[in-house]
Short mmCIF file of N, CA and C in Angstrom, two decimals:
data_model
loop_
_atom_site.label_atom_id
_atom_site.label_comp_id
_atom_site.label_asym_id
_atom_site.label_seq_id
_atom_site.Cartn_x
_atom_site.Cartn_y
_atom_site.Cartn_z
N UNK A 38 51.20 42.01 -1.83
CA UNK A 38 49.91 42.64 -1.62
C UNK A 38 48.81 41.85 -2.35
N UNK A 39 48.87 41.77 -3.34
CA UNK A 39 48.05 40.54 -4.41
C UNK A 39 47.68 39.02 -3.42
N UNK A 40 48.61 38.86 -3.14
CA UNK A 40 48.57 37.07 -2.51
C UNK A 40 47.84 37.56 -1.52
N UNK A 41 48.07 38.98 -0.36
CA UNK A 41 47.18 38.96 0.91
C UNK A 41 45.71 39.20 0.14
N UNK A 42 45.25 39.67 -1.13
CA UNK A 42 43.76 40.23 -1.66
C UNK A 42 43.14 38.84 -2.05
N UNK A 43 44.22 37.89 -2.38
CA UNK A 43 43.56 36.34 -2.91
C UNK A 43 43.18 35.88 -1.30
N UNK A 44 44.28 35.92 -0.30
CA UNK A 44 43.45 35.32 0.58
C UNK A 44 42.44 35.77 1.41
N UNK A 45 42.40 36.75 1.23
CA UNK A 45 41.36 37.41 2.17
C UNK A 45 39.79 37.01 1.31
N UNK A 46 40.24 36.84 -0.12
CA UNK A 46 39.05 36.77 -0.74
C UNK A 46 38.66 35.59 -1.12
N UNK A 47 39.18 34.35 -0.58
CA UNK A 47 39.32 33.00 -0.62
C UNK A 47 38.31 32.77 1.33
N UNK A 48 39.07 33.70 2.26
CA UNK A 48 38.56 33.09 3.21
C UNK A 48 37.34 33.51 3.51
N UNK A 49 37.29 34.72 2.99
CA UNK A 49 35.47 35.23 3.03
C UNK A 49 34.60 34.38 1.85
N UNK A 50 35.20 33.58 1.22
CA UNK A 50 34.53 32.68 0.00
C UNK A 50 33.83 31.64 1.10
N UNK A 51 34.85 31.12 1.69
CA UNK A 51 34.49 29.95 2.46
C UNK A 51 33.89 29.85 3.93
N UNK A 52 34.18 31.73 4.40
CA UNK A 52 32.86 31.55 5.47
C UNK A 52 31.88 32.02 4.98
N UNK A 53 31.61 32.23 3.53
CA UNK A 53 29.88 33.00 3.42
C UNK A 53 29.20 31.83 2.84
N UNK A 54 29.84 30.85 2.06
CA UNK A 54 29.37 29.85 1.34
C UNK A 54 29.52 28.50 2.20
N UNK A 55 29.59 28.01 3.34
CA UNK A 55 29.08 27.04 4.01
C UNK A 55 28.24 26.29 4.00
N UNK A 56 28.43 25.32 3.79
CA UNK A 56 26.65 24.24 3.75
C UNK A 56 26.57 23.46 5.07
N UNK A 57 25.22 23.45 5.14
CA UNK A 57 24.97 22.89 6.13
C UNK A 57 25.42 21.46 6.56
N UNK A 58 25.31 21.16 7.38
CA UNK A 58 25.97 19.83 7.61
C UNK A 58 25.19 18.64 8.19
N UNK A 59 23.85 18.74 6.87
CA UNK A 59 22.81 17.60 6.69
C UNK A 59 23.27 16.43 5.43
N UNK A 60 23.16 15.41 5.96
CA UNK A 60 23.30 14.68 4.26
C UNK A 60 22.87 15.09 2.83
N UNK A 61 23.12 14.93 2.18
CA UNK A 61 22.62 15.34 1.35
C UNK A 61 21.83 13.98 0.44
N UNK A 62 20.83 13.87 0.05
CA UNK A 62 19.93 13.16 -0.52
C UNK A 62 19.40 12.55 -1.49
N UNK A 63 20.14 11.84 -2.53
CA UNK A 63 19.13 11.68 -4.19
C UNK A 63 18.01 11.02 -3.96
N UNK A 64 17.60 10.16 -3.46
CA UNK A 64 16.41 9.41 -3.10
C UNK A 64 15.66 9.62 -1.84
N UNK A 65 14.60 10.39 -1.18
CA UNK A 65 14.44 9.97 -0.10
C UNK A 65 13.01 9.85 -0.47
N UNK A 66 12.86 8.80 0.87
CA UNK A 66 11.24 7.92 1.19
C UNK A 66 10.71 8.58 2.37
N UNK A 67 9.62 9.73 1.91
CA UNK A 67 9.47 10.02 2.86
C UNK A 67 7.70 9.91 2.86
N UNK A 68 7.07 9.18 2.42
CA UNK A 68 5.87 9.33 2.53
C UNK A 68 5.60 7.88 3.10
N UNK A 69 4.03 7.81 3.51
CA UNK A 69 3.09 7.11 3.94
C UNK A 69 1.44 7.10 3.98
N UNK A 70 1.00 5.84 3.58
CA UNK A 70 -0.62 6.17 3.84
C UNK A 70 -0.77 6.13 5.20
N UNK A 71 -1.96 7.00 5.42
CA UNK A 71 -1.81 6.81 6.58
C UNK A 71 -3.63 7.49 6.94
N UNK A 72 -3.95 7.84 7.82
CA UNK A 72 -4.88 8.25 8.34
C UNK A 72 -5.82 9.66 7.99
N UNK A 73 -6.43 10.21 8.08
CA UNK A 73 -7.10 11.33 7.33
C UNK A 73 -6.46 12.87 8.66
N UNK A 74 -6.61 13.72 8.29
CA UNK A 74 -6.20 15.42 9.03
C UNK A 74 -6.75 15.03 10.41
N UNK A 75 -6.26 14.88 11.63
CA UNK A 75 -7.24 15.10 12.74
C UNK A 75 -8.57 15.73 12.88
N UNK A 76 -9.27 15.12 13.43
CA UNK A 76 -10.88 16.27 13.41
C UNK A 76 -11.00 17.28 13.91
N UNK A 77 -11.52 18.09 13.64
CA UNK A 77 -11.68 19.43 14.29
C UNK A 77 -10.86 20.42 13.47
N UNK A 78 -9.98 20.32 12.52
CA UNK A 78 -9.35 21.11 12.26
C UNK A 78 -10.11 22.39 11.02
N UNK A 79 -9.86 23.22 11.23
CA UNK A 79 -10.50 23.96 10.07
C UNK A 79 -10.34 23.95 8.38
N UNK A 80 -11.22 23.81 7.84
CA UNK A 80 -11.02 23.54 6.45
C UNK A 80 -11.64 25.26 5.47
N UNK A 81 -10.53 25.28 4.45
CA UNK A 81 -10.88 26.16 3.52
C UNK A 81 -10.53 26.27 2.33
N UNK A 82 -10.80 26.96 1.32
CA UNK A 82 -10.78 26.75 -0.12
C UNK A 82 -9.68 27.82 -0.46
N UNK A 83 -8.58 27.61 -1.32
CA UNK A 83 -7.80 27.78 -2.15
C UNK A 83 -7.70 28.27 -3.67
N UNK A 84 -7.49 29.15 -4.35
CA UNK A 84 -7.21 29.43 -5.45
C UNK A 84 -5.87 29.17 -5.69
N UNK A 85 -5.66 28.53 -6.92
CA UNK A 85 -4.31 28.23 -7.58
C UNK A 85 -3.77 29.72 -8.35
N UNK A 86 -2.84 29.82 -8.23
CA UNK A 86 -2.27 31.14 -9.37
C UNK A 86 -1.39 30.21 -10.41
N UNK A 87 -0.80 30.81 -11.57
CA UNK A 87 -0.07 30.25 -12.51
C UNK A 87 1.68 30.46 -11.72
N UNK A 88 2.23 29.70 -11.57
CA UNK A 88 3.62 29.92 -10.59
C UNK A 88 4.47 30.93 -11.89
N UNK A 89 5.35 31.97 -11.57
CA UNK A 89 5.96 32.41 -12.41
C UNK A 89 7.13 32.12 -12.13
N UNK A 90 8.03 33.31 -12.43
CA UNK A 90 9.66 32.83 -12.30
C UNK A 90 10.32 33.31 -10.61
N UNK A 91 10.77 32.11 -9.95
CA UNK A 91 10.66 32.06 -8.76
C UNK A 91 12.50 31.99 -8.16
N UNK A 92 12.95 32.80 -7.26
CA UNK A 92 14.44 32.84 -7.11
C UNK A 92 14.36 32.16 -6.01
N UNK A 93 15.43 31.57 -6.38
CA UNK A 93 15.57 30.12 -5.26
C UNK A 93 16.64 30.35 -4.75
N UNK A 94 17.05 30.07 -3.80
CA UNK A 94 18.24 30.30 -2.81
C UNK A 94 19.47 30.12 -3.21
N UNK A 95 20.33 30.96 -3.40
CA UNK A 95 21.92 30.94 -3.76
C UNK A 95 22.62 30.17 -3.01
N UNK A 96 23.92 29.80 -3.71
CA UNK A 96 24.73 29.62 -2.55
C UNK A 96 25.21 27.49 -2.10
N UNK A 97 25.47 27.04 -1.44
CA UNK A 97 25.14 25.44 -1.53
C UNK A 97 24.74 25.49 -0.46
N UNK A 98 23.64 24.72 -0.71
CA UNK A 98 22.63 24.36 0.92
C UNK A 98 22.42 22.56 0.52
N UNK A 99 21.51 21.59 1.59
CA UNK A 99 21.28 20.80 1.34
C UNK A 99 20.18 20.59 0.41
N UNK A 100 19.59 19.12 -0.07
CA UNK A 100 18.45 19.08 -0.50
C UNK A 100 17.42 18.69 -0.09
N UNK A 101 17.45 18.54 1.17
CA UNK A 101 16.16 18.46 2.10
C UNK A 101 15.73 19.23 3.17
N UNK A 102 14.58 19.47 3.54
CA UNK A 102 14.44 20.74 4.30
C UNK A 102 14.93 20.26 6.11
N UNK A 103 14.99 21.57 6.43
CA UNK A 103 15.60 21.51 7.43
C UNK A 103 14.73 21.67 8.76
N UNK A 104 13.86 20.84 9.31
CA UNK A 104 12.71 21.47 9.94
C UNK A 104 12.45 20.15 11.63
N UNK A 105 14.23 20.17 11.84
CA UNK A 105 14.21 18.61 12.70
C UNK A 105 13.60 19.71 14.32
N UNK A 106 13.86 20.69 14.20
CA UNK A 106 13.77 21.58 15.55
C UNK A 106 11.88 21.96 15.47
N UNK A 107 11.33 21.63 14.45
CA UNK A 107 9.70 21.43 15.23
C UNK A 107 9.33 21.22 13.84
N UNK A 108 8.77 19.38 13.87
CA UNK A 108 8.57 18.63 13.17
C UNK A 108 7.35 18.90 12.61
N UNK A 109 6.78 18.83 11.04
CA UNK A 109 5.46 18.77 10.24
C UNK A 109 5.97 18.03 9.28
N UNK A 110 3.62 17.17 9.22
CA UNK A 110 3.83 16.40 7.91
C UNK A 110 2.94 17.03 7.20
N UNK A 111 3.24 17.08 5.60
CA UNK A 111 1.70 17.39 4.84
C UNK A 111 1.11 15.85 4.40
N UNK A 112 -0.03 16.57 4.08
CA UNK A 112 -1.05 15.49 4.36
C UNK A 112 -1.31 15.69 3.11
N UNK A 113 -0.95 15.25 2.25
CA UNK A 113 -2.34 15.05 0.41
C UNK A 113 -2.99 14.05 0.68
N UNK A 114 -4.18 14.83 -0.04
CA UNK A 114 -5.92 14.00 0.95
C UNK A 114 -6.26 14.11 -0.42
N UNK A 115 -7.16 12.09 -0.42
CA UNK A 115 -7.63 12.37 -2.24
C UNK A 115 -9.10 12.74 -2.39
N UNK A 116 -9.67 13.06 -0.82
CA UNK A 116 -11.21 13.88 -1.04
C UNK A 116 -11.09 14.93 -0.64
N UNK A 117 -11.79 15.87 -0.66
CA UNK A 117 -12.42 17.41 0.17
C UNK A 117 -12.30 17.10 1.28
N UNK A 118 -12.00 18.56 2.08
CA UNK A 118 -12.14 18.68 3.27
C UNK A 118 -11.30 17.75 3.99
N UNK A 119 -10.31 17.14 3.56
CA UNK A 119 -8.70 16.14 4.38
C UNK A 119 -9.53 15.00 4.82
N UNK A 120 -10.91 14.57 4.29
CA UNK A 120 -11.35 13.61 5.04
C UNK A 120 -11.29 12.03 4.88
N UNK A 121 -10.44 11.87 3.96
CA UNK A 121 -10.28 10.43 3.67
C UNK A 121 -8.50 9.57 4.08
N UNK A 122 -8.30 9.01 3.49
CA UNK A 122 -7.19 8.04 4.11
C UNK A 122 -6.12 9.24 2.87
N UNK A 123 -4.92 10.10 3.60
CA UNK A 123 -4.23 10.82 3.08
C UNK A 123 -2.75 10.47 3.03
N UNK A 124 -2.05 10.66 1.98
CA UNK A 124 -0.51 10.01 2.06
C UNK A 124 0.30 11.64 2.92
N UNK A 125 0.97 10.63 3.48
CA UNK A 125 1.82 11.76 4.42
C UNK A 125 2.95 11.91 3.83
N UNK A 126 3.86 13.04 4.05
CA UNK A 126 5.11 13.80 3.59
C UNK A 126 6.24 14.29 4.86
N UNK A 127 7.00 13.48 5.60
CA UNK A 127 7.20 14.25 6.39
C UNK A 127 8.28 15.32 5.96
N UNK A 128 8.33 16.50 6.82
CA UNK A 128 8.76 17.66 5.72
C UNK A 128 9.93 17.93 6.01
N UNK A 129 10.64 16.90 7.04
CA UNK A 129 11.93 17.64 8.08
C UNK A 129 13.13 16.67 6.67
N UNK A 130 12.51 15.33 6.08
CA UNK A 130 13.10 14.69 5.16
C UNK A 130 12.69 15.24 3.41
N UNK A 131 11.85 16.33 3.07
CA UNK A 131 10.77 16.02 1.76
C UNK A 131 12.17 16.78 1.09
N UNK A 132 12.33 16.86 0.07
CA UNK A 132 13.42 17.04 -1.01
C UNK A 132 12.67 19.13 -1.07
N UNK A 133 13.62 19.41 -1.49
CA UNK A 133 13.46 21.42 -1.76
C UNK A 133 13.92 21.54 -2.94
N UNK A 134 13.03 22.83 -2.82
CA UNK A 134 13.60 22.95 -4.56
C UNK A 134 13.12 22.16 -5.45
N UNK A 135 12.21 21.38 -5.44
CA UNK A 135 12.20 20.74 -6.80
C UNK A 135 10.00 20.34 -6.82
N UNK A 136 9.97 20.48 -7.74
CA UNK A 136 8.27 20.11 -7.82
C UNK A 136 8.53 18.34 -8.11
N UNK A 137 7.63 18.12 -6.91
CA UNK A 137 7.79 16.48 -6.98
C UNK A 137 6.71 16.11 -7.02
N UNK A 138 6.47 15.02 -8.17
CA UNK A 138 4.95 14.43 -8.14
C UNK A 138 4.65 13.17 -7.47
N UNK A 139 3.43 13.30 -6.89
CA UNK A 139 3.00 12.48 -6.21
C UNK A 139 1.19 11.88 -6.84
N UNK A 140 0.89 11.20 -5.93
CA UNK A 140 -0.74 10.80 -6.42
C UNK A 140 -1.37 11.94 -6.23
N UNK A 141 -2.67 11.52 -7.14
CA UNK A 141 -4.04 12.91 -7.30
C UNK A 141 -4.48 13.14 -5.97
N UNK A 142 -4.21 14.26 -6.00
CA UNK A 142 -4.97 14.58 -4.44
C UNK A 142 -6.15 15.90 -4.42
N UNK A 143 -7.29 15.86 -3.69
CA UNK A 143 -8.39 17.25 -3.96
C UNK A 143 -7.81 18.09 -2.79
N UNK A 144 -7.53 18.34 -1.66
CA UNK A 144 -7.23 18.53 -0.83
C UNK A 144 -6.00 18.26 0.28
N UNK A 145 -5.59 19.26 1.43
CA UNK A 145 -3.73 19.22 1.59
C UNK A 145 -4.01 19.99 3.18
N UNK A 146 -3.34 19.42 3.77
CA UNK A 146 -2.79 20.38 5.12
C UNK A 146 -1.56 19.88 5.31
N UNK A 147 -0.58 20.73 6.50
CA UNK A 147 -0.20 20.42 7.45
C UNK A 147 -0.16 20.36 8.86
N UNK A 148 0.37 19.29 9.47
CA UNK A 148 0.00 19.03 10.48
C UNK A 148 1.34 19.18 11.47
N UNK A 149 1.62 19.97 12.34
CA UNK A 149 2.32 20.22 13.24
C UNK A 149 1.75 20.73 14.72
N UNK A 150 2.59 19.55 14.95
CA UNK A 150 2.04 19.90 16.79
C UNK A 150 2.23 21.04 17.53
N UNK A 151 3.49 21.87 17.63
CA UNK A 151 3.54 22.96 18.05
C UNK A 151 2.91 24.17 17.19
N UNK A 152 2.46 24.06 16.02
CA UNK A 152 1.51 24.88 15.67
C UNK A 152 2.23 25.90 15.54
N UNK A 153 3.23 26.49 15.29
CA UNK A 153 4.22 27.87 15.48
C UNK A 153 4.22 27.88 13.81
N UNK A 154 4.09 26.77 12.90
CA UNK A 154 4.43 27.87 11.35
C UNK A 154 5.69 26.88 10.77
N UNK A 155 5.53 27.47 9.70
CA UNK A 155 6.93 26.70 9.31
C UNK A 155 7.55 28.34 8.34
N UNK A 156 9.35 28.40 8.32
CA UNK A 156 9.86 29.23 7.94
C UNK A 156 10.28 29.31 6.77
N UNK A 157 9.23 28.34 5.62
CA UNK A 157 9.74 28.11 4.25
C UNK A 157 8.45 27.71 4.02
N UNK A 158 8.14 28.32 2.82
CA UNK A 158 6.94 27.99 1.68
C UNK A 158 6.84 26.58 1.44
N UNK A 159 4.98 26.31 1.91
CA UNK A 159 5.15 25.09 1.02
C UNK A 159 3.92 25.18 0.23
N UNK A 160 3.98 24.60 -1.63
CA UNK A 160 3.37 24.72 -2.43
C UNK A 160 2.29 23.21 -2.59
N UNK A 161 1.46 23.36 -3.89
CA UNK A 161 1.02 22.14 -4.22
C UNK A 161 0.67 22.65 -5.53
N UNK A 162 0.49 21.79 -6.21
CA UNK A 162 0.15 22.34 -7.90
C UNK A 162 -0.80 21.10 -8.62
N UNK A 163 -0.52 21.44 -9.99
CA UNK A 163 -0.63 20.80 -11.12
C UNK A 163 0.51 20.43 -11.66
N UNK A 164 0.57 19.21 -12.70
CA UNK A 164 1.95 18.68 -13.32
C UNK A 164 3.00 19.50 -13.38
N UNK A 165 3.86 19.19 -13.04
CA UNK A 165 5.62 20.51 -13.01
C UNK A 165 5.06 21.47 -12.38
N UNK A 166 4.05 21.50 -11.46
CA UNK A 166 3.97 22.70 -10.28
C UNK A 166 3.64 23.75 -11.71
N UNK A 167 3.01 23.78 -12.94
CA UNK A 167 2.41 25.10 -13.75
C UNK A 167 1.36 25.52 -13.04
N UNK A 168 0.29 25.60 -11.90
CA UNK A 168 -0.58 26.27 -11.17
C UNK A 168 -0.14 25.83 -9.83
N UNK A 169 0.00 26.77 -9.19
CA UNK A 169 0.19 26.62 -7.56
C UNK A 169 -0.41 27.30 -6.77
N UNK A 170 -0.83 26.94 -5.39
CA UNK A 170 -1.34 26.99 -4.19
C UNK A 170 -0.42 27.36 -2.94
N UNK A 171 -0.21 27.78 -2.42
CA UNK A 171 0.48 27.97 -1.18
C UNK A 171 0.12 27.63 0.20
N UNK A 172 0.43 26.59 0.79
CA UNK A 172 0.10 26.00 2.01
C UNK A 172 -0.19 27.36 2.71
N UNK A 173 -0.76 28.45 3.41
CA UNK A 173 -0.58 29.19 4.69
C UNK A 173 -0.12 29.38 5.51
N UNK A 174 -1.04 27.91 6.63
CA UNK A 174 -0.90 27.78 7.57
C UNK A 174 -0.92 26.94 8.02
N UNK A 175 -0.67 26.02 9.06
CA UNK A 175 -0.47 24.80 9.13
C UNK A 175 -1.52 24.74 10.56
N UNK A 176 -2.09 22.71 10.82
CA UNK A 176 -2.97 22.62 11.19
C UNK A 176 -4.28 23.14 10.62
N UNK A 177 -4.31 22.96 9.50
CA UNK A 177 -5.96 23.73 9.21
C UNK A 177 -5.84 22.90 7.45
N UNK A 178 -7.10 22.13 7.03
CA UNK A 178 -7.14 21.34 5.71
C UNK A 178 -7.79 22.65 4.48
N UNK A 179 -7.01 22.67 3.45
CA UNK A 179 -7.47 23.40 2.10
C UNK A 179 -8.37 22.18 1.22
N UNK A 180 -9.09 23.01 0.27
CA UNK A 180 -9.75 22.59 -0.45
C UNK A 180 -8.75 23.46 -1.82
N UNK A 181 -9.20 22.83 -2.99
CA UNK A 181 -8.13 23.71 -4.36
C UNK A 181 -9.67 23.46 -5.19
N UNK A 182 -10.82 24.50 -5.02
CA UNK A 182 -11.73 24.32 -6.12
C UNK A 182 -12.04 23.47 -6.55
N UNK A 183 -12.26 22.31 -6.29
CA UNK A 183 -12.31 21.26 -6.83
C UNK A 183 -11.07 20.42 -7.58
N UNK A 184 -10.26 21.42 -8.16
CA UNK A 184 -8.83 20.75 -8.82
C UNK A 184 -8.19 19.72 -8.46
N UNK A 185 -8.07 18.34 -9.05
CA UNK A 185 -7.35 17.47 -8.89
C UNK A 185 -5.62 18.60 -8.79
N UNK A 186 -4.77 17.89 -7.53
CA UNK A 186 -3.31 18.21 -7.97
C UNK A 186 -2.87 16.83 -7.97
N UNK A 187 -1.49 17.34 -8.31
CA UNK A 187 -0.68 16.09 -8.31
C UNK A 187 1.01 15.97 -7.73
N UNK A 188 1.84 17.93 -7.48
CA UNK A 188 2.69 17.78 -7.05
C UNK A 188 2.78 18.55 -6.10
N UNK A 189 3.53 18.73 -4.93
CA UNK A 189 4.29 19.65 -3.84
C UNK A 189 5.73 20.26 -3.91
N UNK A 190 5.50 21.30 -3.47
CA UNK A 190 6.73 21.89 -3.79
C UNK A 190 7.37 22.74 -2.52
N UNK A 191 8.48 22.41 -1.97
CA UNK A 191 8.87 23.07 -0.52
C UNK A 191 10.27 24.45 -1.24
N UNK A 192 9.66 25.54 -1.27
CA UNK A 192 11.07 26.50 -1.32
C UNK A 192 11.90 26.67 -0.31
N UNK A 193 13.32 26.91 -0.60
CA UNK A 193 14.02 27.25 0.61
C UNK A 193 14.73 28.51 0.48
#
């Protein structure tokens, strides 16, 4: 009776805890300079909050997001309003889970063609992500008060 309670509780171990079956990642290159937010898009201003203590997903998953079924890049823009030459992120490769720093940026969108949203938070901050912003919505450029940032942060 014991040996049938180990396996039953061995095989529900191993279908609830499954990982996905993406590579998994220590290095990835996923940025580029590249061009400023398309025109036309709507721009608006942002308040940062102080990030508190944040529960992150149990369990083993990969470390890059999973977003190959409708592709977005963010855009960190180093003027107001997304209007200058912005380094891109694409997000289907950007690392999760972790506040990653990048160059000073005043301003951030994303840019996705089908325009439907994305199903995971994406942040931007100050050093180690201690003040954060929350992307919204995608297709449309933020302003952060004037605040220089410096990292992004994708939850999963």
């Amino acid at each position: 009776m014991l040996a049938l309670i180990r396996v039953a509780a061995l095989t529900t171990l191993l279908f609830t805890q499954a990982a996905r079956a993406t590579p998994v990642a220590s290095t990835v290159t996923t940025t580029t300079d590249g061009a400023p937010l398309p025109k036309g898009f709507p721009v608006r201003t942002l308040d940062l909050t102080t990030l508190a203590n944040i529960t992150r997903a149990l369990g083993v998953h990969s470390d890059t997001s999973d977003v190959t079924f409708n592709p977005a890049t963010l855009f960190l823009c180093n003027d107001l309003s997304c209007s200058t030459v912005c380094q891109q992120i694409a997000l289907n490769m950007a690392l999760v889970d972790e506040c990653v720093p990048t160059t000073i940026f005043a301003s951030a969108g994303i840019v996705q063609a089908a325009n439907s949203g994305l199903p995971f938070p994406v942040l931007v901050g100050t050093p180690e992500c201690a003040s954060v912003a929350q992307i919204p919505t995608v297709n449309e450029c933020f302003n952060f008060g004037g605040t220089e940032l410096s990292n992004y942060d994708i939850l999963e």
